[in-house]
XYZ file of C-alpha atoms in Angstrom:
612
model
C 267.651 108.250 75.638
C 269.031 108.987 72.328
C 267.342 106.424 69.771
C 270.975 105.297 68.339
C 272.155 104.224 71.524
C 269.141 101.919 72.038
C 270.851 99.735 68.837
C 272.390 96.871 69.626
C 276.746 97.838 68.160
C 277.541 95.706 65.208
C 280.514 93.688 65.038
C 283.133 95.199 63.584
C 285.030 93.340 60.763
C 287.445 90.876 60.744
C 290.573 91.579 59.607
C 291.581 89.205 56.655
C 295.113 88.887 55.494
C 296.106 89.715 51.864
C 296.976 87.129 49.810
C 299.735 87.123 46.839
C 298.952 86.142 43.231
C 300.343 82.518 42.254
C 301.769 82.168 38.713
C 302.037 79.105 36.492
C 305.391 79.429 35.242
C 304.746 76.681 32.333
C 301.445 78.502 31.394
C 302.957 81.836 31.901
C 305.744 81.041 29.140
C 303.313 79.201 26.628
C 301.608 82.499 26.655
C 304.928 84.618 25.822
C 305.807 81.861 23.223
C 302.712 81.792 21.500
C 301.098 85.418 21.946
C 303.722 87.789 23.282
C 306.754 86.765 21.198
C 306.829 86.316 17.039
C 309.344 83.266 17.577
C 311.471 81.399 20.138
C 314.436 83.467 18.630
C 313.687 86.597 20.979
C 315.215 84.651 23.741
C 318.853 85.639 22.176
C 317.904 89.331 22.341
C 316.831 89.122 25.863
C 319.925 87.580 27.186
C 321.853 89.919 25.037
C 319.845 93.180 26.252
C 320.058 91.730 29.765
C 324.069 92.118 29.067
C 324.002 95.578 27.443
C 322.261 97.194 30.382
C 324.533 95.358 32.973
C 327.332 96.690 30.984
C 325.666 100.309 31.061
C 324.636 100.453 34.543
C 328.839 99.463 35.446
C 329.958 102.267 33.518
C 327.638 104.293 34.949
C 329.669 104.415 37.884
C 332.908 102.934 36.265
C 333.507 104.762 32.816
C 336.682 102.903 32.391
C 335.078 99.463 33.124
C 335.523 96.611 30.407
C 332.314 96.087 27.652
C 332.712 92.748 27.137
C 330.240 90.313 25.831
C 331.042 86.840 24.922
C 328.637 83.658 23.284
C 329.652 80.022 23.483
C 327.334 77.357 21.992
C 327.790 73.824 21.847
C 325.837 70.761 22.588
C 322.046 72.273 23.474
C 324.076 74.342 25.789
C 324.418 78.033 25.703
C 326.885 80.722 27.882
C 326.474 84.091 27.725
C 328.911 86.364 29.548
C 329.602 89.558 29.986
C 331.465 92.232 32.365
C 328.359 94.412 33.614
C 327.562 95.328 36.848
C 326.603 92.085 38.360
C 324.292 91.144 41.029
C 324.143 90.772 45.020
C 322.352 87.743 46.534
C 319.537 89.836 47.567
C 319.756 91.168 43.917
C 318.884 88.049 42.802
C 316.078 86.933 45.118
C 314.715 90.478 44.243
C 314.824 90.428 40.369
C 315.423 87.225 39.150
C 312.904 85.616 41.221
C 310.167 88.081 40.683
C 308.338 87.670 37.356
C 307.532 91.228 35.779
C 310.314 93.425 38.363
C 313.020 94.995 36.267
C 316.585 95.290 37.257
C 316.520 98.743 36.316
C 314.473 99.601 39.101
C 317.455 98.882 41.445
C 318.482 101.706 43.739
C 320.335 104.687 41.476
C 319.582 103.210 38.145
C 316.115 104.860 37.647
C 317.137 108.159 36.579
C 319.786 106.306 33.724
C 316.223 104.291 32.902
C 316.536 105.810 29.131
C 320.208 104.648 28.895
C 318.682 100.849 29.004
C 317.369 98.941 26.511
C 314.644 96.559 28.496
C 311.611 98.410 29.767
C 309.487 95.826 30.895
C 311.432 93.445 33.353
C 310.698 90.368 31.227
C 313.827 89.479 31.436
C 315.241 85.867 31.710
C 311.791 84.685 31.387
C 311.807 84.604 27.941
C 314.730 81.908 27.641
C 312.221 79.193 29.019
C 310.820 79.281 25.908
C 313.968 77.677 24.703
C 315.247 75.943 27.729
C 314.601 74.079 30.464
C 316.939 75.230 32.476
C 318.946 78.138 33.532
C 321.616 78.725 35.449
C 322.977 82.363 36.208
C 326.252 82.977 37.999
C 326.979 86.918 38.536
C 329.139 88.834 41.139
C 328.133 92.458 41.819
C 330.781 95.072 40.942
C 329.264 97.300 43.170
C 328.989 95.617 46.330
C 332.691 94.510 45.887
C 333.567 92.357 49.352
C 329.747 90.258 48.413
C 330.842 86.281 47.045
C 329.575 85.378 43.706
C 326.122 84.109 43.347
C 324.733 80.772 41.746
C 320.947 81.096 40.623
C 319.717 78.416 38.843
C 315.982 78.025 37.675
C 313.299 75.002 36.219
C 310.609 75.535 34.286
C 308.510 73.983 36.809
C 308.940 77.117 38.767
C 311.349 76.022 41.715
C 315.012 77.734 41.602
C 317.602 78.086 44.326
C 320.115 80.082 45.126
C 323.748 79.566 46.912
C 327.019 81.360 47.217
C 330.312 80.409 45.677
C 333.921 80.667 46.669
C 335.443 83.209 44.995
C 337.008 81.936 42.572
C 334.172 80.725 40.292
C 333.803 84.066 39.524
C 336.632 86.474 40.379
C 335.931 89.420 38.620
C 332.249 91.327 38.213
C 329.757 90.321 35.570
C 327.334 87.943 35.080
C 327.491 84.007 32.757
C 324.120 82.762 32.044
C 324.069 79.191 30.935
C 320.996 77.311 29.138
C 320.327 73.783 28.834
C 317.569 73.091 25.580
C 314.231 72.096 26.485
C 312.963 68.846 24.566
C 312.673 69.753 20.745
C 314.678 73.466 20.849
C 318.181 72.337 20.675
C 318.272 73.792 17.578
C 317.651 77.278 18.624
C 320.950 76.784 20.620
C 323.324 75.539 18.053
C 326.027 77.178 17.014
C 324.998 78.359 13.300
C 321.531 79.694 14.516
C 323.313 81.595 17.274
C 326.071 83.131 15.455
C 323.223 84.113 13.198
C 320.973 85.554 15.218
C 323.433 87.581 17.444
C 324.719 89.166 13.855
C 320.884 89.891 13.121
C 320.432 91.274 16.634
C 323.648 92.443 17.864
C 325.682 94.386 14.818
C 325.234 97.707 15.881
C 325.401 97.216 19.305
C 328.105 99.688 21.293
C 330.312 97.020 22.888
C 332.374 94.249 22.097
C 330.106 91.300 21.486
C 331.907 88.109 19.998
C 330.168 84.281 19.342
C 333.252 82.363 19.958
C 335.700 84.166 17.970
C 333.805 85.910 15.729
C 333.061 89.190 16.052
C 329.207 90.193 15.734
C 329.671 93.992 15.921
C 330.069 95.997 13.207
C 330.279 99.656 14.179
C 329.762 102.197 12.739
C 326.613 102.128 10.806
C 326.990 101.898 6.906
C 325.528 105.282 6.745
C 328.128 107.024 9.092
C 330.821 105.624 7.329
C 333.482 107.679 6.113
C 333.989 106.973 1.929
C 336.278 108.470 -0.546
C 333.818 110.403 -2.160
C 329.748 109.968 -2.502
C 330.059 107.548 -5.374
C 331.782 105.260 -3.252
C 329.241 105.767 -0.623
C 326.230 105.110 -2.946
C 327.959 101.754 -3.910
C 328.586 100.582 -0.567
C 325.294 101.212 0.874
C 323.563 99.350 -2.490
C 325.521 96.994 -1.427
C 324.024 97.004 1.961
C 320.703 97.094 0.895
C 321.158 93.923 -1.242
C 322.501 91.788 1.903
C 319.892 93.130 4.111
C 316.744 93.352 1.595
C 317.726 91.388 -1.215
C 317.203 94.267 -4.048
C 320.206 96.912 -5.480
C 318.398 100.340 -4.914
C 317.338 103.006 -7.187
C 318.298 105.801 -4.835
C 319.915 106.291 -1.192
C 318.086 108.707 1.594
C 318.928 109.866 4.597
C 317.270 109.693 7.172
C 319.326 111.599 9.727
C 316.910 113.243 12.479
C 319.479 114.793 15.239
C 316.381 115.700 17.164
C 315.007 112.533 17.547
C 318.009 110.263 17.722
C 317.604 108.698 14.347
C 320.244 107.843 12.091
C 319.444 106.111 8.812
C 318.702 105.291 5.711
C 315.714 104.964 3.174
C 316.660 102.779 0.220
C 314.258 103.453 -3.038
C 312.351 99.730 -4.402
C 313.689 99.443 -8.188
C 310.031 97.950 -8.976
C 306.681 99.139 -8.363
C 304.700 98.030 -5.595
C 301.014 98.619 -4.821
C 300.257 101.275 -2.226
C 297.778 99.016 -0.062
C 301.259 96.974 0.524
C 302.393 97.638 3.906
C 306.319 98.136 4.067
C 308.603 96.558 6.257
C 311.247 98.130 7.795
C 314.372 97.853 9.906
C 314.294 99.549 13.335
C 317.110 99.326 15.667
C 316.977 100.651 19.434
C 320.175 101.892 20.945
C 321.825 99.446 18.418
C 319.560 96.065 19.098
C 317.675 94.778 16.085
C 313.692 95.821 17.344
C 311.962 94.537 14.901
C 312.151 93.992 10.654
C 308.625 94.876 9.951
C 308.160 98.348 11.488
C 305.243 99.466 9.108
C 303.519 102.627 10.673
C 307.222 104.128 10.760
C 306.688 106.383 7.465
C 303.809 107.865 6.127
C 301.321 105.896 3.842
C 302.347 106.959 0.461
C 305.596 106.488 0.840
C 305.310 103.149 0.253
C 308.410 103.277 -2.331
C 311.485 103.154 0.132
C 312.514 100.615 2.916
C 314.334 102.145 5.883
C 316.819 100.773 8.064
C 317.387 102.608 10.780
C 318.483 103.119 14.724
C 316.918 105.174 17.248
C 317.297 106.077 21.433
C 313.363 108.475 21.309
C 311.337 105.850 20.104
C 309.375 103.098 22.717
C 308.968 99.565 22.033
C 305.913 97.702 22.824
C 306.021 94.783 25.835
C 306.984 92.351 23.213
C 310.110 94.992 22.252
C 309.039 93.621 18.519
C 307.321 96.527 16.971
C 307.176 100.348 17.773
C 304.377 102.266 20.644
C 301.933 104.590 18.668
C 302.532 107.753 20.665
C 303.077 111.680 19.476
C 306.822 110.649 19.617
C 306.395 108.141 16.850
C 304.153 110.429 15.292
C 306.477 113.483 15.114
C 309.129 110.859 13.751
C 306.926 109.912 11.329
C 306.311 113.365 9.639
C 310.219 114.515 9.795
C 310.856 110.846 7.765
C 308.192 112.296 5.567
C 309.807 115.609 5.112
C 313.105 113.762 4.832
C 311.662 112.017 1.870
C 309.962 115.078 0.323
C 313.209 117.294 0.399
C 314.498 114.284 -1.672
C 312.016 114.247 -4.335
C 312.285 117.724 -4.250
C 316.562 117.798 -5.047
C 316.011 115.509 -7.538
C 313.627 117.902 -9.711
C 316.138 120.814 -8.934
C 319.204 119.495 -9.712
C 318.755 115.573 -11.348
C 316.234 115.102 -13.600
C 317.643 111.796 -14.736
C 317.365 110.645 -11.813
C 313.784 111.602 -10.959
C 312.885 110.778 -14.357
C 313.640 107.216 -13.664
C 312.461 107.004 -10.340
C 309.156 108.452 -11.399
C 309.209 105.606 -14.660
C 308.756 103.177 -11.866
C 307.271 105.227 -8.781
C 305.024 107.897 -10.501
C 301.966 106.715 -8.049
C 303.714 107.228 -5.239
C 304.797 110.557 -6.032
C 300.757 111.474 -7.440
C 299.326 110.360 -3.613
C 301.704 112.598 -1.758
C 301.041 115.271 -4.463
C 297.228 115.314 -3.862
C 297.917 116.847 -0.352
C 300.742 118.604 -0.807
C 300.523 121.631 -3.319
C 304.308 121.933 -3.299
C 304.924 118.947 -4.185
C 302.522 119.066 -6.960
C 303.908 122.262 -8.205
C 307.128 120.653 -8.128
C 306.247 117.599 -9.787
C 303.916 119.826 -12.590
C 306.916 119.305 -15.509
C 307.435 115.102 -14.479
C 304.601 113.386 -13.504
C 303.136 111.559 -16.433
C 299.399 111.209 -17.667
C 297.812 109.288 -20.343
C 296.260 112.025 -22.764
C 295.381 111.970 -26.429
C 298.649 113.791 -27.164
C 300.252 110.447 -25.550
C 302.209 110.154 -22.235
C 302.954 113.890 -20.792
C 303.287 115.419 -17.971
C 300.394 118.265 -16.966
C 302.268 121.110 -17.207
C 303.177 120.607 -21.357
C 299.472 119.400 -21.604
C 298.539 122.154 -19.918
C 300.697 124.398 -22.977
C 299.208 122.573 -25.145
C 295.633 122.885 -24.691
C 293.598 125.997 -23.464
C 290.895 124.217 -21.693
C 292.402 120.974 -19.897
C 289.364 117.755 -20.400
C 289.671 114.900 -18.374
C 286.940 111.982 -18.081
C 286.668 110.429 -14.370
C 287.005 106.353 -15.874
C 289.302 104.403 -18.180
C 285.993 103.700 -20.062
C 284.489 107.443 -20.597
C 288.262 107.645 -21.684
C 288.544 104.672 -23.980
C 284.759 106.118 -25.413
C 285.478 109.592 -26.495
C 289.523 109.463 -27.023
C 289.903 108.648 -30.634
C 286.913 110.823 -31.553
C 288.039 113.686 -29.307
C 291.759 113.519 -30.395
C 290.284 113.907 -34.189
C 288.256 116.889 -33.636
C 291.054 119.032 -32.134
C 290.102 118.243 -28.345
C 292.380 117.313 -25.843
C 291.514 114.932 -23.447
C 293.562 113.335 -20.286
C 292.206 109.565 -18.776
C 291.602 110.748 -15.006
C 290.426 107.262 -14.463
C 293.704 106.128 -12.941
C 294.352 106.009 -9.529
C 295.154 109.566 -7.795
C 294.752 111.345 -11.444
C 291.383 113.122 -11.797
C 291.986 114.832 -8.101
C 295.509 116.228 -9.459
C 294.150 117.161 -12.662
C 290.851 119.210 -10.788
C 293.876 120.770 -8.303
C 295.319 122.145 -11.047
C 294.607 125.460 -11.161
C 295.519 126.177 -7.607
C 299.537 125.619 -8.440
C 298.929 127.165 -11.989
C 296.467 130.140 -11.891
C 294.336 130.324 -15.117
C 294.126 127.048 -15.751
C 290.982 125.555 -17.442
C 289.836 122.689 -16.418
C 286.227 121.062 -17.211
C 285.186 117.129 -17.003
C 284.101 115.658 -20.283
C 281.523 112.953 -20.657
C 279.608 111.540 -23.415
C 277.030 114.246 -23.596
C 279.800 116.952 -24.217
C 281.218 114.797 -26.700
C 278.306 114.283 -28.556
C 277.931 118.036 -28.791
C 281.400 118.002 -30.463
C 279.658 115.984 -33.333
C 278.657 117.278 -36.095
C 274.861 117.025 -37.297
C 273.669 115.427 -40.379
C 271.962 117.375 -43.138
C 268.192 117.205 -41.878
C 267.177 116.134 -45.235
C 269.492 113.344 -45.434
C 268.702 112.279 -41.754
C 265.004 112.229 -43.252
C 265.710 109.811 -45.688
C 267.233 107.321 -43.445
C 264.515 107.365 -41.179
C 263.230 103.914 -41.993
C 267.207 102.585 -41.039
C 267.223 104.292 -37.908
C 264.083 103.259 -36.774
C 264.700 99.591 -37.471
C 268.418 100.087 -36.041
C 266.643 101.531 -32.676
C 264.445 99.288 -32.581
C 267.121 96.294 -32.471
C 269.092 98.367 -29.667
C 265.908 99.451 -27.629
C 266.180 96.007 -25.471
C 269.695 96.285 -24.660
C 269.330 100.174 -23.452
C 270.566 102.011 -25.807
C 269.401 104.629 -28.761
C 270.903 105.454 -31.829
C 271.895 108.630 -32.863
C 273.445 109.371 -36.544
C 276.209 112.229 -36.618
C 279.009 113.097 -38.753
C 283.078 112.909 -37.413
C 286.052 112.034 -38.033
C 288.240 110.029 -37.946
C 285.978 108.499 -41.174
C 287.681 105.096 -40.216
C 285.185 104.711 -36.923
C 282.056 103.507 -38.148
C 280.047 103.648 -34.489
C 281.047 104.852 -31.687
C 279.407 103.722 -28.455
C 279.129 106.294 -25.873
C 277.355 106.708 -22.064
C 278.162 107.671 -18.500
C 277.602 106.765 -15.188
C 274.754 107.602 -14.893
C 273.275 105.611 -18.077
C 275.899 102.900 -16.313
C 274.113 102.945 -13.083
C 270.798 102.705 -14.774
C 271.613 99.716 -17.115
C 273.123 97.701 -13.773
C 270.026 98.802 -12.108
C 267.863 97.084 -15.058
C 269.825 93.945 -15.362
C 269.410 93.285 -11.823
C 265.859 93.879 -12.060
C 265.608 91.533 -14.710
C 267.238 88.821 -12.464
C 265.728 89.269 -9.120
C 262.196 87.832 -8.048
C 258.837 89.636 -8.126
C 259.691 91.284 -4.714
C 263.082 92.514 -5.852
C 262.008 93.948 -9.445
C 259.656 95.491 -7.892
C 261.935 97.324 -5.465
C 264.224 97.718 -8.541
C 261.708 99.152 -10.870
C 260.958 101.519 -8.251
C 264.023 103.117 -8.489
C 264.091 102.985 -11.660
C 265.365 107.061 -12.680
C 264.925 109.396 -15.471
C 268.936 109.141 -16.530
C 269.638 109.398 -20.075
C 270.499 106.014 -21.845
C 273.740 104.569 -23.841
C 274.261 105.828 -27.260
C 275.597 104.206 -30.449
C 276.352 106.817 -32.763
C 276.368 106.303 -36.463
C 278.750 107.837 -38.319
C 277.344 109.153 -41.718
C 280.670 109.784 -43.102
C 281.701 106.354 -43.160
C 281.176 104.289 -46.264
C 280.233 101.042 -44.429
C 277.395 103.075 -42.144
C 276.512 104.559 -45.889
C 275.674 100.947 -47.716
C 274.007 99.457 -44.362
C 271.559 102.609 -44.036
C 270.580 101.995 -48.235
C 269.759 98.131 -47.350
C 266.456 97.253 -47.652
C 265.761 94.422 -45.794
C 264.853 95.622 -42.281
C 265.784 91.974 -40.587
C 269.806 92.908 -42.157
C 269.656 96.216 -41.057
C 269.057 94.833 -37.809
C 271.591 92.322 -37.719
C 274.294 95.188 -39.278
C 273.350 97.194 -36.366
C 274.522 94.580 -33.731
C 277.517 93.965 -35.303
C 278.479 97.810 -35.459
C 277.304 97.933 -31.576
C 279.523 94.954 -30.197
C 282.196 96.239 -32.606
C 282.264 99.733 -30.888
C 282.222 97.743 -27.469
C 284.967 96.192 -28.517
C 286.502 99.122 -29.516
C 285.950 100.910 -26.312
C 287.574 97.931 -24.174
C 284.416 97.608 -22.326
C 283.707 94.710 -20.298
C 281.020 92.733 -22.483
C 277.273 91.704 -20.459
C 276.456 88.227 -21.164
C 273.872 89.562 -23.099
C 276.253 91.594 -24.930
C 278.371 88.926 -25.950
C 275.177 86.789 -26.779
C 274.205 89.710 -29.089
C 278.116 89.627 -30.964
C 277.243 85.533 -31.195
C 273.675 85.996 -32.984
C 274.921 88.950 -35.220
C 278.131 87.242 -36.237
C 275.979 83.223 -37.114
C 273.575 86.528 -38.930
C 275.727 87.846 -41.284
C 277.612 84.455 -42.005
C 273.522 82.954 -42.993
C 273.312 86.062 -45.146
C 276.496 85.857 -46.402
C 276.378 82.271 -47.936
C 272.286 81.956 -48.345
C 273.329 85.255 -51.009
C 276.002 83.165 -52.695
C 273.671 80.023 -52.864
C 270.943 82.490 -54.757
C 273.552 83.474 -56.979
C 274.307 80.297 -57.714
């Protein structure tokens, strides 16, 4: 006998029916009010995107069909009605009554799914947030002997459903009426609603009205026609002040056929910082999406805030900010391009206008410049640097000066700039944001360029030496001035430069930075610390005060005798070139302008007592 059949046969399983998910409807919409939605005011959009797609679907099979969409509100109770396509009794057990099912799923409205504006089947659901109670009364147009159809909803969960004679509702389309839930009646009053349907609703393609009033307001500012493009400027200014609050520099368009986007990109008259995140205006097939769309353009052009409407890109569940897909992606770089051909018009053919958009937006301008060697070649005659020739662009600096010198920090720059500027050399502060990559890109737009980095070493070279002999004889100053400076990290050097007006000039670089922050912490930190400190303690070269022998004051201080004065002279000429340089002061820095300041005031009246 085979050895399996000798097994006693298992039991075969039981089978277990499924079971269906149960929802909390009152936990279900404290979740969409406080994580899914931004406010309570959505629930306006969703009855009036509920009314656009009826409206579509209709004329999907009726072209000639009325678009019709009308808003009463009055008393913590709100009607919405309009002339779509209505709904069956087994249309309304099937969507209304099943959380998460969209009505464009019926049968033949899948393939018109891009026509509609709701994606996620949401829905009603959303009004609860608002309400406590809605009641929908809808007759289908396409099922035209079926009676009108009463379903009306708690936010317990319950609802039921009934027919009605005929003439409740005799023609097709759908009324939804809210009652306010406890504490929301004032997202139903009238002023908020008329409000928020113009916010929503303006460029909507039908007929939408809140009582009398009309809410649409087709077309679009920017497809307007005007009298001429002054008049067009004007009016859209005037557009951007009602809808952002600020009269523009500059109009763009933002017309991408491809992509279904028609627009505009109004130019901020101030500067903003580039880590600021714009906000801007997105509109899908007409309904307000959201007002702070900010991954819509690309990160340095942080300058302009769009307004614009769109049937390509996809909303997220919340339909209150944009999906991040290769769609919104490709949109994003043909806004870019959009903006760049702008720029680029304005150098060609305006350069009063780019001058004063680039008085305000120059950094802007610099970012998109540092990857984009167009744009820099473009912007080579307008974009403006701090130099020691004053403000200029890099192109006339460029003229100007056969080897182009830039230091990498405002404080190299604020160092060497009066002394370089006096001994012929030409010098451009790189230490601003974006300006020492376009002045090292240079030479790729404008072949033969020379461009070299100059730091306190180079400058020092510049300097010329003092007659050995001389240099000699002041030996005894210099060695009681370095000793003074030795504690605070920095030597002494005498040289002689112009301008003769400077009598010290304090120069390092990062390096001798690095190493002084590196000593100043190991002066603070416990044994364990220092120690780690000193070990890294490096070979870089130290700060500098140079001396200038050429100077008259430098001249009487080196012939003092009193080593103690010297001393004292020396700090003052060391936290006076600080001072000079705009550098941030040490505590023991300032400590040192304290002592030597009390010094020379003790000196100064113990030599008028002796005289006396």
């Amino acid at each position: 006998m085979d050895s399996q059949t000798s097994q006693p046969s298992q039991p075969s399983p039981s089978p277990q029916s499924p079971h269906t998910f149960q929802v909390d409807l009152r936990g279900l919409v404290d979740l969409l009010s406080h994580h899914l939605y931004s406010s309570p005011k959505v629930y306006l959009r969703e009855l009036l995107q509920n009314a656009v797609d009826a409206i579509t679907a209709r004329r999907a099979d009726e072209p000639g069909a009325p678009a019709r969409i009308r808003i009463h509100a009055e008393g913590g109770v709100l009607r919405v009605e309009d002339t779509g396509v209505g709904l069956t009794e087994a249309d309304v057990h099937s969507l209304l009554a099943t959380i998460g099912r969209s009505s464009k799923r019926a049968e033949g409205l899948e393939e018109a799914r891009s026509d509609f504006l709701g994606q996620f089947g949401i829905g009603l659901l959303a009004c609860f947030v608002v309400a406590e109670r809605i009641r929908v009364v809808s007759r289908s147009a396409r099922t035209p002997g079926a009676p009108p159809v009463e379903w009306t909803a708690s936010d317990d969960g319950s609802y039921t459903v009934r027919k009605l004679p005929d003439a409740e509702r005799p023609e097709p389309g759908t009324t939804v009426h809210l009652v306010a839930r406890a504490g929301a009646a004032e997202w139903l009053s009238p002023e908020r609603v008329e409000a928020l349907a113009q916010d929503f609703g303006s460029l909507l393609p039908y007929d939408v009205r809140v009582g009398d009033e009309a809410v649409t307001d087709l077309p679009a500012p920017w497809d307007r026609p005007y009298p001429g493009p002054a008049a067009r400027r004007v009016a859209l200014a005037r557009h951007c002040h009602d809808l952002f609050g600020f009269t523009p520099l500059d109009t763009i368009d933002l017309s991408v056929p491809l992509a279904g986007i028609r627009g505009v990109a109004y130019v901020l008259p101030s500067a903003v910082s580039p880590a600021q995140r714009a906000g801007h205006r997105v509109h899908l097939k007409g309904m307000l999406l959201t007002e702070r769309a900010e991954q819509l353009l690309p990160d340095w052009a942080f300058f302009v805030r769009c307004v614009l409407d769109t049937d390509s890109l996809r909303p997220t569940a919340s339909r209150e900010s944009l999906y991040e897909d290769e769609t919104l992606a490709g949109v994003r770089e043909a806004l870019g391009e959009r903006i760049r051909a702008w720029l680029t018009g304005l150098a060609a053919g305006d350069p009063e206008r780019l001058a004063a958009f680039l008085a305000v937006h120059h950094l802007g301008v610099k970012s998109l410049a540092r990857h984009d060697r167009e744009m820099l070649r473009t912007m080579l005659p307008w974009l403006p640097f701090e130099t020691t020739d004053g403000r200029l662009s890099l192109e006339e600096f460029a003229q100007r000066h056969p080897v182009v010198h830039f230091t990498r920090t405002v404080e190299e720059y604020r160092q060497v700039a009066p002394i370089a500027s006096a001994q012929g050399i030409g010098v451009i502060n790189g230490g601003y944001t974006y300006d020492s990559e376009l002045v090292q890109a240079l030479p790729s737009v404008r072949p033969g360029t020379v461009v070299a980095e100059l730091d306190a070493e180079t400058v020092t070279a510049h300097l010329d030496a003092v007659d050995p002999a001389e240099e000699l004889a002041l030996s005894g100053f210099l060695a009681a001035a370095r000793a003074r400076l030795d504690p605070l990290g920095c030597d002494v050097v005498l040289r002689a430069f112009h301008p003769l007006s400077v009598p010290a000039l304090h120069l390092d670089d990062r390096d001798a930075r690095h190493e002084q922050a590196r000593a100043d912490a190991e002066a603070q930190a416990d044994d364990l610390w220092a120690g780690i400190l000193g070990s890294l303690r490096g070979g870089a070269p130290r700060a500098r005060l140079v001396l200038n022998h050429l100077n008259p004051l430098v001249r009487r201080i080196g012939s003092l005798p009193d080593p103690e004065l010297i001393g004292t002279a020396t700090e003052s000429l060391y936290g006076q070139a600080l001072l000079m340089a705009q550098r941030p002061l040490r505590p023991a820095d300032s400590a040192l302008l304290n002592r030597a300041f009390i010094g020379l005031l003790e000196w100064a009246t113990h030599s008028e007592d002796g005289q006396a």
